[in-house]
């Protein structure tokens, strides 16, 4: 089953207590660090908690972080068309959040300190603000991508034993995986041999990408060029040098299995719940 691999789970951008604790926890930590940067930490006897410096950065951080979150909720569906995460959508997303951080920070700075603006202080904290917002949202994008791929694998796993959408030329053929007798790579082509005697020439390049879409209970990578359907194996014969010969369906097709896979494939045939992986 062909499914887009660049999937973004947009639900992770929705509000949750866990996410709020992480995002605002980072803001609190940064506020604490910033408030103590200019203090003389060698004289603990005269230490006083820098409440003013801490509260200023904390208030700025919370407001800017919240503004970024609100914009994320508003624009996420427009930026990530079809829930696809790619370079263009990621850069657009980060750019919008950086713009929001710039506007929000500038408004807060003017409200708090007024004019004239100290260019050095303004620029330094603006750079820190934008950097924090970009890094924070970049982490979320990476998290989304990872979670999306996990959900994709789970989706494919649940649908492995039902149907397969095989790209063939200018069209795609839908077949039941139970109808597949075996899959063979020959002369650079991936061929699907069906139980009714027909053959589909696919646009797949390697057996590895096909194997990712098939159940390890039902299919087995017998050798470098063949993937077998368990139900298609009719006869198992001993070959020379401890090799095996598997006869498929009408026993006209013979598949050779090396002695190194002898025990593994016998276990796979005999045990319905055996998970060997398509190697």
PDB file of C-alpha atoms in Angstrom:
ATOM      1  CA  UNK A   1       0.000   0.000   0.000  1.00  0.00           C
ATOM      2  CA  UNK A   2       1.573   3.231  -1.132  1.00  0.00           C
ATOM      3  CA  UNK A   3       1.252   5.912   1.531  1.00  0.00           C
ATOM      4  CA  UNK A   4       2.995   9.275   1.781  1.00  0.00           C
ATOM      5  CA  UNK A   5       5.905   9.041   4.186  1.00  0.00           C
ATOM      6  CA  UNK A   6       6.093  12.790   4.874  1.00  0.00           C
ATOM      7  CA  UNK A   7       3.199  12.861   7.312  1.00  0.00           C
ATOM      8  CA  UNK A   8       2.670  15.542   9.935  1.00  0.00           C
ATOM      9  CA  UNK A   9       0.433  14.824  12.872  1.00  0.00           C
ATOM     10  CA  UNK A  10      -1.098  18.284  13.339  1.00  0.00           C
ATOM     11  CA  UNK A  11      -2.716  17.246  16.621  1.00  0.00           C
ATOM     12  CA  UNK A  12       0.617  17.604  18.406  1.00  0.00           C
ATOM     13  CA  UNK A  13       0.283  21.379  17.987  1.00  0.00           C
ATOM     14  CA  UNK A  14      -2.954  21.406  19.953  1.00  0.00           C
ATOM     15  CA  UNK A  15      -2.944  22.517  23.556  1.00  0.00           C
ATOM     16  CA  UNK A  16      -2.217  19.909  26.218  1.00  0.00           C
ATOM     17  CA  UNK A  17      -0.985  20.150  29.789  1.00  0.00           C
ATOM     18  CA  UNK A  18       2.091  18.066  29.004  1.00  0.00           C
ATOM     19  CA  UNK A  19       3.132  20.293  26.123  1.00  0.00           C
ATOM     20  CA  UNK A  20       2.373  23.454  28.072  1.00  0.00           C
ATOM     21  CA  UNK A  21       4.519  22.233  30.961  1.00  0.00           C
ATOM     22  CA  UNK A  22       7.424  21.568  28.612  1.00  0.00           C
ATOM     23  CA  UNK A  23       7.197  24.839  26.676  1.00  0.00           C
ATOM     24  CA  UNK A  24       6.690  27.125  29.668  1.00  0.00           C
ATOM     25  CA  UNK A  25       9.165  25.106  31.712  1.00  0.00           C
ATOM     26  CA  UNK A  26      11.829  25.993  29.157  1.00  0.00           C
ATOM     27  CA  UNK A  27      10.871  29.675  29.430  1.00  0.00           C
ATOM     28  CA  UNK A  28      11.179  29.578  33.235  1.00  0.00           C
ATOM     29  CA  UNK A  29      14.580  27.897  33.003  1.00  0.00           C
ATOM     30  CA  UNK A  30      15.867  30.459  30.502  1.00  0.00           C
ATOM     31  CA  UNK A  31      14.562  33.277  32.692  1.00  0.00           C
ATOM     32  CA  UNK A  32      16.430  31.901  35.694  1.00  0.00           C
ATOM     33  CA  UNK A  33      19.660  31.535  33.738  1.00  0.00           C
ATOM     34  CA  UNK A  34      19.414  35.015  32.224  1.00  0.00           C
ATOM     35  CA  UNK A  35      18.652  36.618  35.603  1.00  0.00           C
ATOM     36  CA  UNK A  36      21.815  35.153  37.135  1.00  0.00           C
ATOM     37  CA  UNK A  37      24.247  35.844  34.293  1.00  0.00           C
ATOM     38  CA  UNK A  38      25.286  39.284  35.578  1.00  0.00           C
ATOM     39  CA  UNK A  39      25.340  38.369  39.269  1.00  0.00           C
ATOM     40  CA  UNK A  40      28.491  37.784  41.297  1.00  0.00           C
ATOM     41  CA  UNK A  41      27.960  34.165  42.272  1.00  0.00           C
ATOM     42  CA  UNK A  42      31.150  34.003  44.362  1.00  0.00           C
ATOM     43  CA  UNK A  43      29.636  35.878  47.322  1.00  0.00           C
ATOM     44  CA  UNK A  44      26.690  33.794  48.469  1.00  0.00           C
ATOM     45  CA  UNK A  45      26.367  35.715  51.741  1.00  0.00           C
ATOM     46  CA  UNK A  46      25.013  38.759  49.903  1.00  0.00           C
ATOM     47  CA  UNK A  47      22.956  36.819  47.369  1.00  0.00           C
ATOM     48  CA  UNK A  48      19.480  38.146  46.622  1.00  0.00           C
ATOM     49  CA  UNK A  49      17.184  36.583  44.094  1.00  0.00           C
ATOM     50  CA  UNK A  50      17.043  38.901  41.026  1.00  0.00           C
ATOM     51  CA  UNK A  51      13.262  39.053  40.950  1.00  0.00           C
ATOM     52  CA  UNK A  52      12.990  42.064  38.654  1.00  0.00           C
ATOM     53  CA  UNK A  53      15.288  40.692  35.979  1.00  0.00           C
ATOM     54  CA  UNK A  54      13.713  37.244  36.283  1.00  0.00           C
ATOM     55  CA  UNK A  55      10.130  38.520  36.041  1.00  0.00           C
ATOM     56  CA  UNK A  56      10.880  40.754  33.029  1.00  0.00           C
ATOM     57  CA  UNK A  57      12.303  37.905  30.975  1.00  0.00           C
ATOM     58  CA  UNK A  58       9.627  35.503  32.197  1.00  0.00           C
ATOM     59  CA  UNK A  59       6.757  37.825  31.237  1.00  0.00           C
ATOM     60  CA  UNK A  60       8.306  38.490  27.832  1.00  0.00           C
ATOM     61  CA  UNK A  61       8.907  34.790  27.285  1.00  0.00           C
ATOM     62  CA  UNK A  62       5.435  33.654  28.307  1.00  0.00           C
ATOM     63  CA  UNK A  63       3.681  36.246  26.127  1.00  0.00           C
ATOM     64  CA  UNK A  64       5.873  35.592  23.076  1.00  0.00           C
ATOM     65  CA  UNK A  65       5.616  31.826  23.504  1.00  0.00           C
ATOM     66  CA  UNK A  66       1.826  32.061  23.811  1.00  0.00           C
ATOM     67  CA  UNK A  67       1.605  34.283  20.722  1.00  0.00           C
ATOM     68  CA  UNK A  68       3.688  31.752  18.791  1.00  0.00           C
ATOM     69  CA  UNK A  69       1.418  28.953  19.952  1.00  0.00           C
ATOM     70  CA  UNK A  70      -1.744  30.824  18.913  1.00  0.00           C
ATOM     71  CA  UNK A  71      -0.324  31.557  15.459  1.00  0.00           C
ATOM     72  CA  UNK A  72       0.681  27.909  15.156  1.00  0.00           C
ATOM     73  CA  UNK A  73      -2.905  26.830  15.795  1.00  0.00           C
ATOM     74  CA  UNK A  74      -4.290  29.353  13.277  1.00  0.00           C
ATOM     75  CA  UNK A  75      -1.925  28.780  10.369  1.00  0.00           C
ATOM     76  CA  UNK A  76      -0.926  25.125  10.677  1.00  0.00           C
ATOM     77  CA  UNK A  77      -3.668  23.871   8.334  1.00  0.00           C
ATOM     78  CA  UNK A  78      -2.824  26.525   5.735  1.00  0.00           C
ATOM     79  CA  UNK A  79       0.927  25.947   5.806  1.00  0.00           C
ATOM     80  CA  UNK A  80       0.959  22.165   5.876  1.00  0.00           C
ATOM     81  CA  UNK A  81      -1.233  21.313   2.903  1.00  0.00           C
ATOM     82  CA  UNK A  82      -2.474  17.705   2.986  1.00  0.00           C
ATOM     83  CA  UNK A  83      -0.641  17.344   6.296  1.00  0.00           C
ATOM     84  CA  UNK A  84       2.665  17.025   4.431  1.00  0.00           C
ATOM     85  CA  UNK A  85       5.867  18.087   6.146  1.00  0.00           C
ATOM     86  CA  UNK A  86       8.565  19.162   3.706  1.00  0.00           C
ATOM     87  CA  UNK A  87      11.289  21.795   3.446  1.00  0.00           C
ATOM     88  CA  UNK A  88       9.042  24.524   2.050  1.00  0.00           C
ATOM     89  CA  UNK A  89       6.294  24.124   4.645  1.00  0.00           C
ATOM     90  CA  UNK A  90       8.851  23.874   7.475  1.00  0.00           C
ATOM     91  CA  UNK A  91      10.660  27.066   6.426  1.00  0.00           C
ATOM     92  CA  UNK A  92       7.333  28.893   6.043  1.00  0.00           C
ATOM     93  CA  UNK A  93       6.262  27.736   9.483  1.00  0.00           C
ATOM     94  CA  UNK A  94       9.522  28.809  11.145  1.00  0.00           C
ATOM     95  CA  UNK A  95       9.502  32.125   9.270  1.00  0.00           C
ATOM     96  CA  UNK A  96       5.982  32.992  10.438  1.00  0.00           C
ATOM     97  CA  UNK A  97       6.871  32.183  14.042  1.00  0.00           C
ATOM     98  CA  UNK A  98      10.039  34.278  13.812  1.00  0.00           C
ATOM     99  CA  UNK A  99       7.973  37.198  12.479  1.00  0.00           C
ATOM    100  CA  UNK A 100       5.480  36.794  15.323  1.00  0.00           C
ATOM    101  CA  UNK A 101       8.347  36.774  17.825  1.00  0.00           C
ATOM    102  CA  UNK A 102       9.792  39.964  16.304  1.00  0.00           C
ATOM    103  CA  UNK A 103       6.464  41.838  16.348  1.00  0.00           C
ATOM    104  CA  UNK A 104       5.505  40.676  19.838  1.00  0.00           C
ATOM    105  CA  UNK A 105       8.947  41.405  21.306  1.00  0.00           C
ATOM    106  CA  UNK A 106       9.066  44.889  19.742  1.00  0.00           C
ATOM    107  CA  UNK A 107       5.602  45.752  21.085  1.00  0.00           C
ATOM    108  CA  UNK A 108       6.485  44.517  24.571  1.00  0.00           C
ATOM    109  CA  UNK A 109       9.821  46.340  24.563  1.00  0.00           C
ATOM    110  CA  UNK A 110       8.210  49.665  23.584  1.00  0.00           C
ATOM    111  CA  UNK A 111       5.452  49.155  26.167  1.00  0.00           C
ATOM    112  CA  UNK A 112       7.919  48.336  28.937  1.00  0.00           C
ATOM    113  CA  UNK A 113      10.840  50.662  28.215  1.00  0.00           C
ATOM    114  CA  UNK A 114       9.428  53.217  25.784  1.00  0.00           C
ATOM    115  CA  UNK A 115      11.642  55.304  23.563  1.00  0.00           C
ATOM    116  CA  UNK A 116      14.391  56.011  22.699  1.00  0.00           C
ATOM    117  CA  UNK A 117      15.384  52.385  22.030  1.00  0.00           C
ATOM    118  CA  UNK A 118      18.793  51.176  23.151  1.00  0.00           C
ATOM    119  CA  UNK A 119      19.895  49.431  19.925  1.00  0.00           C
ATOM    120  CA  UNK A 120      22.440  47.154  21.628  1.00  0.00           C
ATOM    121  CA  UNK A 121      20.082  45.816  24.304  1.00  0.00           C
ATOM    122  CA  UNK A 122      17.139  45.659  21.932  1.00  0.00           C
ATOM    123  CA  UNK A 123      19.075  43.756  19.256  1.00  0.00           C
ATOM    124  CA  UNK A 124      20.701  41.340  21.701  1.00  0.00           C
ATOM    125  CA  UNK A 125      17.456  40.251  23.343  1.00  0.00           C
ATOM    126  CA  UNK A 126      15.642  40.234  20.000  1.00  0.00           C
ATOM    127  CA  UNK A 127      18.216  37.800  18.635  1.00  0.00           C
ATOM    128  CA  UNK A 128      17.854  35.573  21.705  1.00  0.00           C
ATOM    129  CA  UNK A 129      14.046  35.697  21.460  1.00  0.00           C
ATOM    130  CA  UNK A 130      13.912  34.719  17.787  1.00  0.00           C
ATOM    131  CA  UNK A 131      16.537  32.016  18.270  1.00  0.00           C
ATOM    132  CA  UNK A 132      14.602  30.462  21.151  1.00  0.00           C
ATOM    133  CA  UNK A 133      11.315  30.513  19.196  1.00  0.00           C
ATOM    134  CA  UNK A 134      12.914  28.976  16.086  1.00  0.00           C
ATOM    135  CA  UNK A 135      14.705  26.271  18.069  1.00  0.00           C
ATOM    136  CA  UNK A 136      11.561  25.503  20.047  1.00  0.00           C
ATOM    137  CA  UNK A 137       9.383  25.173  16.939  1.00  0.00           C
ATOM    138  CA  UNK A 138      12.084  23.255  15.071  1.00  0.00           C
ATOM    139  CA  UNK A 139      12.061  20.696  17.890  1.00  0.00           C
ATOM    140  CA  UNK A 140       8.289  20.426  17.524  1.00  0.00           C
ATOM    141  CA  UNK A 141       8.606  19.856  13.779  1.00  0.00           C
ATOM    142  CA  UNK A 142      11.113  17.082  14.356  1.00  0.00           C
ATOM    143  CA  UNK A 143       8.803  15.585  16.966  1.00  0.00           C
ATOM    144  CA  UNK A 144       5.892  15.776  14.535  1.00  0.00           C
ATOM    145  CA  UNK A 145       7.897  14.113  11.802  1.00  0.00           C
ATOM    146  CA  UNK A 146       9.000  11.289  14.097  1.00  0.00           C
ATOM    147  CA  UNK A 147       5.510  10.736  15.421  1.00  0.00           C
ATOM    148  CA  UNK A 148       4.048  10.866  11.931  1.00  0.00           C
ATOM    149  CA  UNK A 149       6.430   8.157  10.713  1.00  0.00           C
ATOM    150  CA  UNK A 150       5.551   5.972  13.694  1.00  0.00           C
ATOM    151  CA  UNK A 151       1.866   6.337  12.894  1.00  0.00           C
ATOM    152  CA  UNK A 152       2.595   5.536   9.249  1.00  0.00           C
ATOM    153  CA  UNK A 153       4.391   2.326  10.200  1.00  0.00           C
ATOM    154  CA  UNK A 154       1.528   1.403  12.500  1.00  0.00           C
ATOM    155  CA  UNK A 155      -0.969   2.098   9.724  1.00  0.00           C
ATOM    156  CA  UNK A 156       0.954   0.005   7.219  1.00  0.00           C
ATOM    157  CA  UNK A 157       1.342  -2.791   9.774  1.00  0.00           C
ATOM    158  CA  UNK A 158      -2.417  -2.950  10.369  1.00  0.00           C
ATOM    159  CA  UNK A 159      -3.127  -3.053   6.637  1.00  0.00           C
ATOM    160  CA  UNK A 160      -0.366  -5.415   5.552  1.00  0.00           C
ATOM    161  CA  UNK A 161      -2.565  -8.445   5.176  1.00  0.00           C
ATOM    162  CA  UNK A 162      -5.421  -6.787   3.301  1.00  0.00           C
ATOM    163  CA  UNK A 163      -4.700  -4.968   0.048  1.00  0.00           C
ATOM    164  CA  UNK A 164      -1.696  -3.621  -1.795  1.00  0.00           C
ATOM    165  CA  UNK A 165      -1.634  -0.756  -4.278  1.00  0.00           C
ATOM    166  CA  UNK A 166       0.967  -1.695  -6.888  1.00  0.00           C
ATOM    167  CA  UNK A 167       2.235   1.040  -9.257  1.00  0.00           C
ATOM    168  CA  UNK A 168       2.234  -0.392 -12.778  1.00  0.00           C
ATOM    169  CA  UNK A 169       3.097   1.950 -15.641  1.00  0.00           C
ATOM    170  CA  UNK A 170       0.560   4.772 -15.879  1.00  0.00           C
ATOM    171  CA  UNK A 171      -1.836   3.196 -13.386  1.00  0.00           C
ATOM    172  CA  UNK A 172      -1.874   1.378 -10.042  1.00  0.00           C
ATOM    173  CA  UNK A 173      -3.336  -2.072  -9.490  1.00  0.00           C
ATOM    174  CA  UNK A 174      -5.150  -2.949  -6.256  1.00  0.00           C
ATOM    175  CA  UNK A 175      -4.755  -6.583  -5.213  1.00  0.00           C
ATOM    176  CA  UNK A 176      -5.297  -8.669  -2.098  1.00  0.00           C
ATOM    177  CA  UNK A 177      -2.016  -9.785  -0.577  1.00  0.00           C
ATOM    178  CA  UNK A 178      -3.511 -13.258  -0.198  1.00  0.00           C
ATOM    179  CA  UNK A 179      -3.686 -13.435  -4.023  1.00  0.00           C
ATOM    180  CA  UNK A 180       0.091 -13.068  -4.360  1.00  0.00           C
ATOM    181  CA  UNK A 181       1.944 -16.305  -5.018  1.00  0.00           C
ATOM    182  CA  UNK A 182       5.448 -14.844  -4.924  1.00  0.00           C
ATOM    183  CA  UNK A 183       7.375 -11.712  -5.845  1.00  0.00           C
ATOM    184  CA  UNK A 184      10.539 -11.905  -7.903  1.00  0.00           C
ATOM    185  CA  UNK A 185      13.168  -9.433  -9.019  1.00  0.00           C
ATOM    186  CA  UNK A 186      14.341 -10.312 -12.506  1.00  0.00           C
ATOM    187  CA  UNK A 187      16.411  -8.199 -14.902  1.00  0.00           C
ATOM    188  CA  UNK A 188      15.876  -5.133 -12.708  1.00  0.00           C
ATOM    189  CA  UNK A 189      12.089  -5.518 -12.625  1.00  0.00           C
ATOM    190  CA  UNK A 190       9.928  -6.389  -9.612  1.00  0.00           C
ATOM    191  CA  UNK A 191       7.332  -8.938 -10.776  1.00  0.00           C
ATOM    192  CA  UNK A 192       4.244  -9.949  -8.801  1.00  0.00           C
ATOM    193  CA  UNK A 193       3.124 -13.478  -9.673  1.00  0.00           C
ATOM    194  CA  UNK A 194      -0.497 -14.063  -8.679  1.00  0.00           C
ATOM    195  CA  UNK A 195      -2.226 -17.311  -7.820  1.00  0.00           C
ATOM    196  CA  UNK A 196      -4.453 -17.095 -10.893  1.00  0.00           C
ATOM    197  CA  UNK A 197      -1.354 -17.392 -13.081  1.00  0.00           C
ATOM    198  CA  UNK A 198      -1.137 -13.730 -14.067  1.00  0.00           C
ATOM    199  CA  UNK A 199       1.857 -11.449 -13.586  1.00  0.00           C
ATOM    200  CA  UNK A 200       2.136  -7.753 -12.689  1.00  0.00           C
ATOM    201  CA  UNK A 201       5.272  -5.813 -13.570  1.00  0.00           C
ATOM    202  CA  UNK A 202       5.596  -3.074 -10.971  1.00  0.00           C
ATOM    203  CA  UNK A 203       7.549   0.165 -10.786  1.00  0.00           C
ATOM    204  CA  UNK A 204       9.170  -0.803  -7.510  1.00  0.00           C
ATOM    205  CA  UNK A 205      12.957  -0.702  -7.634  1.00  0.00           C
ATOM    206  CA  UNK A 206      13.983  -3.078  -4.843  1.00  0.00           C
ATOM    207  CA  UNK A 207      12.473  -5.973  -2.931  1.00  0.00           C
ATOM    208  CA  UNK A 208      13.292  -4.151   0.301  1.00  0.00           C
ATOM    209  CA  UNK A 209      10.681  -1.448  -0.308  1.00  0.00           C
ATOM    210  CA  UNK A 210       8.122  -4.133  -1.159  1.00  0.00           C
ATOM    211  CA  UNK A 211       9.027  -6.117   1.943  1.00  0.00           C
ATOM    212  CA  UNK A 212       8.263  -3.126   4.178  1.00  0.00           C
ATOM    213  CA  UNK A 213       4.627  -3.324   3.055  1.00  0.00           C
ATOM    214  CA  UNK A 214       4.159  -7.047   3.664  1.00  0.00           C
ATOM    215  CA  UNK A 215       3.408  -9.056   6.755  1.00  0.00           C
ATOM    216  CA  UNK A 216       6.283 -11.163   8.061  1.00  0.00           C
ATOM    217  CA  UNK A 217       3.731 -13.778   9.070  1.00  0.00           C
ATOM    218  CA  UNK A 218       2.493 -14.210   5.531  1.00  0.00           C
ATOM    219  CA  UNK A 219       5.595 -13.412   3.451  1.00  0.00           C
ATOM    220  CA  UNK A 220       9.235 -14.420   3.622  1.00  0.00           C
ATOM    221  CA  UNK A 221      12.391 -13.234   1.839  1.00  0.00           C
ATOM    222  CA  UNK A 222      13.637 -16.593   0.579  1.00  0.00           C
ATOM    223  CA  UNK A 223      16.710 -15.208  -1.185  1.00  0.00           C
ATOM    224  CA  UNK A 224      17.995 -12.031  -2.822  1.00  0.00           C
ATOM    225  CA  UNK A 225      15.477 -12.156  -5.638  1.00  0.00           C
ATOM    226  CA  UNK A 226      12.309 -13.784  -4.240  1.00  0.00           C
ATOM    227  CA  UNK A 227       9.674 -13.074  -1.583  1.00  0.00           C
ATOM    228  CA  UNK A 228       7.313 -15.993  -0.905  1.00  0.00           C
ATOM    229  CA  UNK A 229       3.722 -16.186   0.249  1.00  0.00           C
ATOM    230  CA  UNK A 230       3.415 -18.903   2.902  1.00  0.00           C
ATOM    231  CA  UNK A 231       0.167 -20.202   1.443  1.00  0.00           C
ATOM    232  CA  UNK A 232       1.745 -20.686  -1.980  1.00  0.00           C
ATOM    233  CA  UNK A 233       4.287 -23.263  -0.821  1.00  0.00           C
ATOM    234  CA  UNK A 234       3.027 -26.719  -1.747  1.00  0.00           C
ATOM    235  CA  UNK A 235       6.116 -28.920  -1.460  1.00  0.00           C
ATOM    236  CA  UNK A 236       9.453 -28.695   0.351  1.00  0.00           C
ATOM    237  CA  UNK A 237      12.279 -30.824  -1.042  1.00  0.00           C
ATOM    238  CA  UNK A 238      15.835 -31.405   0.076  1.00  0.00           C
ATOM    239  CA  UNK A 239      18.481 -30.144  -2.281  1.00  0.00           C
ATOM    240  CA  UNK A 240      22.207 -30.682  -2.545  1.00  0.00           C
ATOM    241  CA  UNK A 241      24.522 -29.324   0.141  1.00  0.00           C
ATOM    242  CA  UNK A 242      21.622 -29.069   2.653  1.00  0.00           C
ATOM    243  CA  UNK A 243      19.752 -26.594   0.483  1.00  0.00           C
ATOM    244  CA  UNK A 244      15.964 -26.584   0.142  1.00  0.00           C
ATOM    245  CA  UNK A 245      13.763 -26.498  -2.925  1.00  0.00           C
ATOM    246  CA  UNK A 246      10.293 -25.005  -2.535  1.00  0.00           C
ATOM    247  CA  UNK A 247       7.648 -25.822  -5.112  1.00  0.00           C
ATOM    248  CA  UNK A 248       5.039 -23.085  -5.580  1.00  0.00           C
ATOM    249  CA  UNK A 249       1.309 -23.521  -6.358  1.00  0.00           C
ATOM    250  CA  UNK A 250       1.090 -25.880  -9.371  1.00  0.00           C
ATOM    251  CA  UNK A 251       4.618 -27.131  -8.540  1.00  0.00           C
ATOM    252  CA  UNK A 252       5.995 -25.779 -11.802  1.00  0.00           C
ATOM    253  CA  UNK A 253       7.879 -22.980 -10.071  1.00  0.00           C
ATOM    254  CA  UNK A 254      10.879 -23.931  -7.965  1.00  0.00           C
ATOM    255  CA  UNK A 255      12.514 -21.613  -5.430  1.00  0.00           C
ATOM    256  CA  UNK A 256      15.947 -22.406  -4.017  1.00  0.00           C
ATOM    257  CA  UNK A 257      16.770 -21.595  -0.391  1.00  0.00           C
ATOM    258  CA  UNK A 258      20.333 -21.650   0.905  1.00  0.00           C
ATOM    259  CA  UNK A 259      21.366 -23.943   3.733  1.00  0.00           C
ATOM    260  CA  UNK A 260      21.926 -20.876   5.919  1.00  0.00           C
ATOM    261  CA  UNK A 261      18.194 -20.113   5.837  1.00  0.00           C
ATOM    262  CA  UNK A 262      17.104 -23.744   6.018  1.00  0.00           C
ATOM    263  CA  UNK A 263      16.080 -23.823   9.687  1.00  0.00           C
ATOM    264  CA  UNK A 264      14.653 -20.308   9.621  1.00  0.00           C
ATOM    265  CA  UNK A 265      12.291 -20.933   6.735  1.00  0.00           C
ATOM    266  CA  UNK A 266      11.151 -24.285   8.133  1.00  0.00           C
ATOM    267  CA  UNK A 267      10.313 -22.568  11.421  1.00  0.00           C
ATOM    268  CA  UNK A 268       8.464 -19.856   9.501  1.00  0.00           C
ATOM    269  CA  UNK A 269       6.402 -22.397   7.586  1.00  0.00           C
ATOM    270  CA  UNK A 270       5.545 -24.445  10.676  1.00  0.00           C
ATOM    271  CA  UNK A 271       4.840 -21.593  13.107  1.00  0.00           C
ATOM    272  CA  UNK A 272       2.030 -19.170  12.096  1.00  0.00           C
ATOM    273  CA  UNK A 273       3.128 -16.498  14.586  1.00  0.00           C
ATOM    274  CA  UNK A 274       6.816 -16.618  13.713  1.00  0.00           C
ATOM    275  CA  UNK A 275       8.175 -13.148  12.848  1.00  0.00           C
ATOM    276  CA  UNK A 276      11.393 -13.481  10.908  1.00  0.00           C
ATOM    277  CA  UNK A 277      11.361 -10.209   8.970  1.00  0.00           C
ATOM    278  CA  UNK A 278      11.807  -9.974   5.222  1.00  0.00           C
ATOM    279  CA  UNK A 279      15.558 -10.299   5.017  1.00  0.00           C
TER     280      UNK A 279
END
